[in-house]
PDB file of C-alpha atoms in Angstrom:
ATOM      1  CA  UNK F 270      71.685  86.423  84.703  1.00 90.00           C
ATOM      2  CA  UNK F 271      69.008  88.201  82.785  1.00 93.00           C
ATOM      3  CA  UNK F 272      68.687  91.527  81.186  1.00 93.00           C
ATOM      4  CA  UNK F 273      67.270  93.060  84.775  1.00 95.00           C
ATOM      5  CA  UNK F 274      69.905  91.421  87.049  1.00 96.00           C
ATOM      6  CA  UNK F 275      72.664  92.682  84.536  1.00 96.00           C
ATOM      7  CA  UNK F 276      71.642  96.154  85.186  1.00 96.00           C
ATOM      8  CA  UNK F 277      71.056  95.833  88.785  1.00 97.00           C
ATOM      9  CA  UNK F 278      74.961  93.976  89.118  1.00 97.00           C
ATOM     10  CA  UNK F 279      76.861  97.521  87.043  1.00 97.00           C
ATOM     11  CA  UNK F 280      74.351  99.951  88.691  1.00 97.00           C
ATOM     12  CA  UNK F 281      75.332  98.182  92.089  1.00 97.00           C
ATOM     13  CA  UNK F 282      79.262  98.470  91.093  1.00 97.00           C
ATOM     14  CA  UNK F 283      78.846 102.030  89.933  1.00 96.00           C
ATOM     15  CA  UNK F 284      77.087 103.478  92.929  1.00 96.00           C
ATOM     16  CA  UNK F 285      80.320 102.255  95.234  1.00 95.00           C
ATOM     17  CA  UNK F 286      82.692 103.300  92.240  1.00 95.00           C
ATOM     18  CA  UNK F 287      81.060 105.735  90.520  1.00 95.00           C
ATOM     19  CA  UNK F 288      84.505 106.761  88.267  1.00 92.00           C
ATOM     20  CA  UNK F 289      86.419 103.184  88.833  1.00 91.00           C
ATOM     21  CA  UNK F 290      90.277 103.409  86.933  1.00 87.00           C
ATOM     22  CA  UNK F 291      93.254 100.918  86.378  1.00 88.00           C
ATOM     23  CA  UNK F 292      95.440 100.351  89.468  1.00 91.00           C
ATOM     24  CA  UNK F 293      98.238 100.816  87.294  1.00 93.00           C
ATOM     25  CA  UNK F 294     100.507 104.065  87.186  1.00 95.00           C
ATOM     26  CA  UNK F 295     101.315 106.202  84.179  1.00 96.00           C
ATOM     27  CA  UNK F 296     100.725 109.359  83.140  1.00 96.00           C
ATOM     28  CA  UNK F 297     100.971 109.360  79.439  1.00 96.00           C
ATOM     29  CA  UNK F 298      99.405 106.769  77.289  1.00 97.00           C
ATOM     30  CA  UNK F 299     102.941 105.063  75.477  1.00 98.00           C
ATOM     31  CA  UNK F 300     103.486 104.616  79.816  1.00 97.00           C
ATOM     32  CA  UNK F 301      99.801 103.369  79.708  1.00 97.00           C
ATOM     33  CA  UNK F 302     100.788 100.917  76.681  1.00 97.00           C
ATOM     34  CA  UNK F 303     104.446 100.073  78.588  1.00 96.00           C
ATOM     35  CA  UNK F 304     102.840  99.124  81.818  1.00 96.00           C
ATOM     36  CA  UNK F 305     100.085  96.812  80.478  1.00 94.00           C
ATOM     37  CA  UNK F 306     102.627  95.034  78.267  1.00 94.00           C
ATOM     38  CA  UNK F 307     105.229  94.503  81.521  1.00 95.00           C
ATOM     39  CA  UNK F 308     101.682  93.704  83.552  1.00 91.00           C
ATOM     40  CA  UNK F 309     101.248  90.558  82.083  1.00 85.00           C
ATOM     41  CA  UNK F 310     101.470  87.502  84.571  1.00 85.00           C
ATOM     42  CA  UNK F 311     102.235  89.872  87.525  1.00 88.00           C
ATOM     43  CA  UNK F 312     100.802  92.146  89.450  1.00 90.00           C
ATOM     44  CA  UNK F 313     100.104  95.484  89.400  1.00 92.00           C
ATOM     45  CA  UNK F 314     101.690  96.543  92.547  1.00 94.00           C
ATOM     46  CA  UNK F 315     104.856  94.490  91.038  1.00 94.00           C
ATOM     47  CA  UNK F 316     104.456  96.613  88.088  1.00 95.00           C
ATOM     48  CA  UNK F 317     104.426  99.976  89.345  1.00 96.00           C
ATOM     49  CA  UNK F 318     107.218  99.379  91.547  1.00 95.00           C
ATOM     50  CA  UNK F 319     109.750  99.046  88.377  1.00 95.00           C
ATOM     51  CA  UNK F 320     107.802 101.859  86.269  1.00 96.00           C
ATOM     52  CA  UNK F 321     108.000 104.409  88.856  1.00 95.00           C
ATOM     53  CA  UNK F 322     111.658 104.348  88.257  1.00 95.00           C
ATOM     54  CA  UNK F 323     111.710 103.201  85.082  1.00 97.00           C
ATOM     55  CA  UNK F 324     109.113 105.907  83.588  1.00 97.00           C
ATOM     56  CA  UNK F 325     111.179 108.891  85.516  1.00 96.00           C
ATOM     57  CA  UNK F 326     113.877 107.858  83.636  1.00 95.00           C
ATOM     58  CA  UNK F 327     112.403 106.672  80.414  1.00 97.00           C
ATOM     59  CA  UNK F 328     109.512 108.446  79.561  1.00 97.00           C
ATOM     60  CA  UNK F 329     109.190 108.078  76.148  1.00 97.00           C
ATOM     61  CA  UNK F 330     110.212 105.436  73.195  1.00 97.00           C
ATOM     62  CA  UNK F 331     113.499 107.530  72.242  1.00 97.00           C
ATOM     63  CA  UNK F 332     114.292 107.427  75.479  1.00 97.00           C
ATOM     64  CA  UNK F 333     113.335 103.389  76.321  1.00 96.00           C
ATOM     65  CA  UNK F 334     115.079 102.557  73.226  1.00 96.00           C
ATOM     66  CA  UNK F 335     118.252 104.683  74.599  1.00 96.00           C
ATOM     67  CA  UNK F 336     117.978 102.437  78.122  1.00 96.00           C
ATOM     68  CA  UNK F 337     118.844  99.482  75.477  1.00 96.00           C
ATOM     69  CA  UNK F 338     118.084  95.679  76.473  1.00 96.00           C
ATOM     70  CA  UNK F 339     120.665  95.482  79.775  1.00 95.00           C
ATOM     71  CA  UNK F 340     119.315  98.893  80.800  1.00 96.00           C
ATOM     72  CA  UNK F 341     115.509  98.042  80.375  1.00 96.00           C
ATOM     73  CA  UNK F 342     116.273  94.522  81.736  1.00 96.00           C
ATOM     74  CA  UNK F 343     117.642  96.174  84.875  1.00 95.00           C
ATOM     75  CA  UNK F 344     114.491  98.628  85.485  1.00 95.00           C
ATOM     76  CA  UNK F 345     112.311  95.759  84.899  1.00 95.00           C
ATOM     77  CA  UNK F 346     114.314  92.557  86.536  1.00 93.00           C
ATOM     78  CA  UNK F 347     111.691  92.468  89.725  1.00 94.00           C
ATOM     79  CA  UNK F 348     108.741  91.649  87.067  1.00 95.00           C
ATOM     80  CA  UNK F 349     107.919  88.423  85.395  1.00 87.00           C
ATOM     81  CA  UNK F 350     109.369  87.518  82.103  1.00 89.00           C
ATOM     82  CA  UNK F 351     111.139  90.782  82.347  1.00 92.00           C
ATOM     83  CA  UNK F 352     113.840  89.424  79.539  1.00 93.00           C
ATOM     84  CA  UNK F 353     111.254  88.736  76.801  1.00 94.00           C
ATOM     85  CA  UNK F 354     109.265  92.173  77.828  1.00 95.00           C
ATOM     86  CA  UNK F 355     112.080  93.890  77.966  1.00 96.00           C
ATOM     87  CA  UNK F 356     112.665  92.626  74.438  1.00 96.00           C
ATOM     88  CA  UNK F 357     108.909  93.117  73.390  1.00 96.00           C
ATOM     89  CA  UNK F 358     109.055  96.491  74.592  1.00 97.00           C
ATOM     90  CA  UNK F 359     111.862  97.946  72.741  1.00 97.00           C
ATOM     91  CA  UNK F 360     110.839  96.239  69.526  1.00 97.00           C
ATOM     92  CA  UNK F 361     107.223  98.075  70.351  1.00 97.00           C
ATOM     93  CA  UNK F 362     109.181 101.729  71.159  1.00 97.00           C
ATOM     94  CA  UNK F 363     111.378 101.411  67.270  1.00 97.00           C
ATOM     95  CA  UNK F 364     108.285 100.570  65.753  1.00 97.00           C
ATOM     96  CA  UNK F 365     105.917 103.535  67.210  1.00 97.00           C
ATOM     97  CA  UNK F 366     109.086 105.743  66.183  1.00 97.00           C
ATOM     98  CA  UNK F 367     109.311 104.124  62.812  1.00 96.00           C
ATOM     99  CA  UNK F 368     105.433 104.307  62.197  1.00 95.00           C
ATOM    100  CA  UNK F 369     103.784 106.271  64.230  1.00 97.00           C
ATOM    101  CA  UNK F 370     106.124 109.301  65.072  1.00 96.00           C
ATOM    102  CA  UNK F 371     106.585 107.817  67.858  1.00 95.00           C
ATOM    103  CA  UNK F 372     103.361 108.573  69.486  1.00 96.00           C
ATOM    104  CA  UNK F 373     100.581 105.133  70.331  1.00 97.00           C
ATOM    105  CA  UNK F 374      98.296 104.732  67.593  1.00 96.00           C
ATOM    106  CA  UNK F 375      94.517 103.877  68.204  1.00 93.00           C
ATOM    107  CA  UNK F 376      93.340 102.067  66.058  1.00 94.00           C
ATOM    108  CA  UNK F 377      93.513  98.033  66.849  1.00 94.00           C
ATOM    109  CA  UNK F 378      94.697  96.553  63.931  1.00 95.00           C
ATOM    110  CA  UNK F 379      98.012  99.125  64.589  1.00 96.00           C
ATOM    111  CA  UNK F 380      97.968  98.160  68.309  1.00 96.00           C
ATOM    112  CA  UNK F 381      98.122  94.575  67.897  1.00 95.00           C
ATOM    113  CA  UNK F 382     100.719  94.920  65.799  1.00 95.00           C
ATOM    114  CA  UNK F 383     103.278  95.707  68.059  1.00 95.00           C
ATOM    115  CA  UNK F 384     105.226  92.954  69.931  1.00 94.00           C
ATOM    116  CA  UNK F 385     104.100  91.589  72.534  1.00 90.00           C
ATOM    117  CA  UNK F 386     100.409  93.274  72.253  1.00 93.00           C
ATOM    118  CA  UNK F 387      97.687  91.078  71.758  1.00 91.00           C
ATOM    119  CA  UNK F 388      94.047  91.721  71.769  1.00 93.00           C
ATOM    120  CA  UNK F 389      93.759  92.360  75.670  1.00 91.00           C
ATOM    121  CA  UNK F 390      96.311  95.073  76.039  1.00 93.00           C
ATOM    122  CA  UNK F 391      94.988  96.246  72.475  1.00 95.00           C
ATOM    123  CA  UNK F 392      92.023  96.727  74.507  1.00 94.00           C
ATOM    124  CA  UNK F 393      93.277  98.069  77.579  1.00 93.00           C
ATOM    125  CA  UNK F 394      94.630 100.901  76.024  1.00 95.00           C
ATOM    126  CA  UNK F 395      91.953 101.332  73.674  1.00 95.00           C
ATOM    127  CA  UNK F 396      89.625 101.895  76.717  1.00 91.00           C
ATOM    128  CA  UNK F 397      91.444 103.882  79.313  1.00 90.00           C
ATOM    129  CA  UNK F 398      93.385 106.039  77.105  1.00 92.00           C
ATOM    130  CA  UNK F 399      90.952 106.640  73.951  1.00 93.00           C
ATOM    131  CA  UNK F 400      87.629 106.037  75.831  1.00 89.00           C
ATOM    132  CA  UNK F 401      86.448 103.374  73.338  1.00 90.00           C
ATOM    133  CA  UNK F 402      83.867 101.035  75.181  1.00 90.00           C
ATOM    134  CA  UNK F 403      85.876  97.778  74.879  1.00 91.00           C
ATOM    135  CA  UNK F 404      86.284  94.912  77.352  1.00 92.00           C
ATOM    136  CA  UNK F 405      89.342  93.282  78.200  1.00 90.00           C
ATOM    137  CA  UNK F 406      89.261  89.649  79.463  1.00 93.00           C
ATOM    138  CA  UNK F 407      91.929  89.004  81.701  1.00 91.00           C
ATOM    139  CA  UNK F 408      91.732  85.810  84.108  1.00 92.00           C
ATOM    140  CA  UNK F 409      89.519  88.010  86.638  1.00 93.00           C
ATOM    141  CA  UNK F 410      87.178  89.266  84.422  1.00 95.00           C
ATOM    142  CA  UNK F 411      86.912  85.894  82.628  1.00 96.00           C
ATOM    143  CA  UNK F 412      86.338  84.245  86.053  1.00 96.00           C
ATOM    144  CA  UNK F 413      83.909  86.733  87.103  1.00 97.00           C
ATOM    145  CA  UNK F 414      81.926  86.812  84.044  1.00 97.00           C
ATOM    146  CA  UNK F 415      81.693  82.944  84.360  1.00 96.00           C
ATOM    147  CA  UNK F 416      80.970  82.339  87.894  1.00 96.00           C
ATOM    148  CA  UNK F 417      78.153  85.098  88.277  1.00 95.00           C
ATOM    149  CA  UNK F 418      76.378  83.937  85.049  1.00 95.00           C
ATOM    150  CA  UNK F 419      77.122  87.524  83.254  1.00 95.00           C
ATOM    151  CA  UNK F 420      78.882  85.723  80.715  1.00 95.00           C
ATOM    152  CA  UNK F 421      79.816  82.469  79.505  1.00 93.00           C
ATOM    153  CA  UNK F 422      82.465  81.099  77.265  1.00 94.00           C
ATOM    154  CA  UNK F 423      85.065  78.897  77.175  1.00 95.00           C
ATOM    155  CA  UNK F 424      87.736  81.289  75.604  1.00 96.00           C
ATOM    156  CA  UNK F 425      88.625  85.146  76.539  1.00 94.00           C
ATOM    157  CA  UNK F 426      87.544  86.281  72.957  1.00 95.00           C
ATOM    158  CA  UNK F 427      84.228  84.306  73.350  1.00 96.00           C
ATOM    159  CA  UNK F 428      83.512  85.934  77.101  1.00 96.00           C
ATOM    160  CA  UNK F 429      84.804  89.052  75.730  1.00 96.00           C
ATOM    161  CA  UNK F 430      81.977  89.084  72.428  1.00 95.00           C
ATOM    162  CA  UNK F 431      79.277  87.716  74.891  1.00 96.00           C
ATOM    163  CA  UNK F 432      79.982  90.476  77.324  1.00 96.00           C
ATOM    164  CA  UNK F 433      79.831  93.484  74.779  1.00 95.00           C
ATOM    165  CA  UNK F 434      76.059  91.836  73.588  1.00 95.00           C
ATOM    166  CA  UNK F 435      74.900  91.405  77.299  1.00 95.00           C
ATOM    167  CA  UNK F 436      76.533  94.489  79.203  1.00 96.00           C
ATOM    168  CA  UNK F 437      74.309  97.831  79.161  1.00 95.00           C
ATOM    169  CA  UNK F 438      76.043 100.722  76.749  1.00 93.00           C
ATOM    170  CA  UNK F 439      75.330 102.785  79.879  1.00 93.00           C
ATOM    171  CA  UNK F 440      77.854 100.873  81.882  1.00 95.00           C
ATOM    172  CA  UNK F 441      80.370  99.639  79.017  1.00 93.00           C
ATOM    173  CA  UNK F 442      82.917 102.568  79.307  1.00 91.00           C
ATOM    174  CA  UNK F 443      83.589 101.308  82.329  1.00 93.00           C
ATOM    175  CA  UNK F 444      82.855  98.092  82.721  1.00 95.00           C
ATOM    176  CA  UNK F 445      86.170  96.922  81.962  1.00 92.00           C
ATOM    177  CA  UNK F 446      87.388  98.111  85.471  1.00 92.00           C
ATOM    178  CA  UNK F 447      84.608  97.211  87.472  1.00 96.00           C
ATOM    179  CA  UNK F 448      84.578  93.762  86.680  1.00 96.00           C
ATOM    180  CA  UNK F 449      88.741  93.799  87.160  1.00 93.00           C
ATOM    181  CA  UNK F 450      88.661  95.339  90.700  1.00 94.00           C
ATOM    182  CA  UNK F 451      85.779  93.143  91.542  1.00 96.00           C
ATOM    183  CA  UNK F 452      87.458  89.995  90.592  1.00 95.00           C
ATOM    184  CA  UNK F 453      90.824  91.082  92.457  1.00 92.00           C
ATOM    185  CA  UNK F 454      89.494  91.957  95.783  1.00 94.00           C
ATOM    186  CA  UNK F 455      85.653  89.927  96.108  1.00 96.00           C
ATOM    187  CA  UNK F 456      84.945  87.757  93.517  1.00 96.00           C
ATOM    188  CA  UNK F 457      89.063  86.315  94.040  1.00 94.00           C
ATOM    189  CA  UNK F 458      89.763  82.442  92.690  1.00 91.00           C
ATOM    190  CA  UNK F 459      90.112  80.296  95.407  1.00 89.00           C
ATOM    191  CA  UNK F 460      87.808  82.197  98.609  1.00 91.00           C
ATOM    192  CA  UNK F 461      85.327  84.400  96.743  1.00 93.00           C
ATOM    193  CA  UNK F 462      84.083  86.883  99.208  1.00 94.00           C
ATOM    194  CA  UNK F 463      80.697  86.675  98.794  1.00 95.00           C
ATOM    195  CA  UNK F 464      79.547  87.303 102.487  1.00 94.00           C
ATOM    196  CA  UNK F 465      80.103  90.978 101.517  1.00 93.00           C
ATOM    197  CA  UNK F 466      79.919  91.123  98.267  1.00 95.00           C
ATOM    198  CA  UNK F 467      77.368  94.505  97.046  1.00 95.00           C
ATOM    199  CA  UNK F 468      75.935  92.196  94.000  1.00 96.00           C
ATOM    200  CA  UNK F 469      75.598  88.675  95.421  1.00 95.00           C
ATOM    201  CA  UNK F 470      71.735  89.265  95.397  1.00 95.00           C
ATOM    202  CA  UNK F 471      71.557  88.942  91.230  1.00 95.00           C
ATOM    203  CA  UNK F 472      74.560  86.461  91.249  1.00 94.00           C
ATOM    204  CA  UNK F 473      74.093  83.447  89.205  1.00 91.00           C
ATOM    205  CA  UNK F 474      77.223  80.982  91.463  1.00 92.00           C
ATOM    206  CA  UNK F 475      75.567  78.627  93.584  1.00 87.00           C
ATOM    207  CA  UNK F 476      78.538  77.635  95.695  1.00 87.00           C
ATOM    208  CA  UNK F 477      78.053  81.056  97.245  1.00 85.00           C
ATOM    209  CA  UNK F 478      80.428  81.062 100.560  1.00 87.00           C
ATOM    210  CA  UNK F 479      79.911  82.171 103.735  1.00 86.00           C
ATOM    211  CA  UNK F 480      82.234  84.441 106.532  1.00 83.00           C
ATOM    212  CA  UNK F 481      84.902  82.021 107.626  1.00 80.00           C
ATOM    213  CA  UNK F 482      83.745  83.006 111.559  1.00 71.00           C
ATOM    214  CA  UNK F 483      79.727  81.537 110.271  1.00 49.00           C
ATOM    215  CA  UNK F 484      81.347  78.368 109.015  1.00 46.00           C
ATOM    216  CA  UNK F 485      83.665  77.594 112.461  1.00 43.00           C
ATOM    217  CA  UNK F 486      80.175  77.927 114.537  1.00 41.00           C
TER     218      UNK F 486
END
């Protein structure tokens, strides 16, 4: 995909989204940070299930760390790994209390810090909750980036650096979510939708598929 198709694909994604945003709930950003460290290896709709009770009850690290691990574990039970994230979490909400007044620092080196956040939640919050023009490679956007020719690489950190040379600063605030929502709900893993998908015209996969109707005929 070359410099003109990359701006065609985000312009494309922006006109149908112009102000796109993470599916998941929260309305503070240590919910932001608690939601994207239960999110990993499940989904969203999983997640917000358990945080919409869990965050009404537990809105803040004093009062996660009060929950303690059979109380967090109980919110959380429905979720993936919800033992070792409930564990990761309240070993994230002493340390925010013990270092950061118990408010989410910003800066990455502090983020990444904290158990159980690595460089993609890092970057998650980073982006939605500071505004810093970072790109975080989960499987969809690494898929994406790879089968449309956007990006290549065989790692998330090397799609990730490719991705912040190639992708337009005009589109990079936001890039993170377009490429996410695409991924989930047209460009999927195993039946990419590209019989109606906006930016198939500057698309770089050549095993493009058609409706399943075209194919029975």
């Amino acid at each position: 995909m070359n410099i003109q198709q990359i701006d065609t694909f985000f312009a494309t994604l922006r006109a149908a989204n112009p102000e796109p945003t993470t599916e998941l709930e929260y309305s503070s950003v240590f919910e932001l940070l608690a939601a994207v460290l239960l999110s990993a290896q499940a989904t969203d709709v999983g997640v917000n299930k358990a945080t919409r009770r869990l965050f009404a009850r537990a809105p803040t690290p004093h009062a996660m760390l009060a929950l303690g691990l059979d109380g967090l574990s109980e919110h959380i039970r429905t979720i993936g790994l919800y033992r070792t994230k409930a564990r990761h979490l309240l070993a994230t909400c002493r340390l925010l209390i013990e270092r950061h007044g118990g408010r989410v620092p910003r800066s990455r080196e502090a983020l990444e810090a904290l158990p159980g956040v690595g460089r993609k939640t890092a970057n998650v919050v980073l982006n939605a909750a500071f505004g810093e023009a970072t790109l975080a490679v989960d499987t969809h956007i690494f898929r994406v980036a790879n089968r449309t020719g956007l990006a290549s690489g065989k790692t998330p950190l090397a799609v990730e650096r490719q991705l912040m040379r190639r992708v337009p600063r005009a589109y990079l605030d936001d890039a993170h979510h377009w490429l996410i929502l695409h991924g989930r709900y047209v460009c999927r893993a195993r039946l990419p939708r590209c019989w109606e998908c906006a930016v198939a015209p500057v698309c770089g996969y050549r095993e493009k598929t058609a409706a399943p109707h075209a194919s029975a005929g």
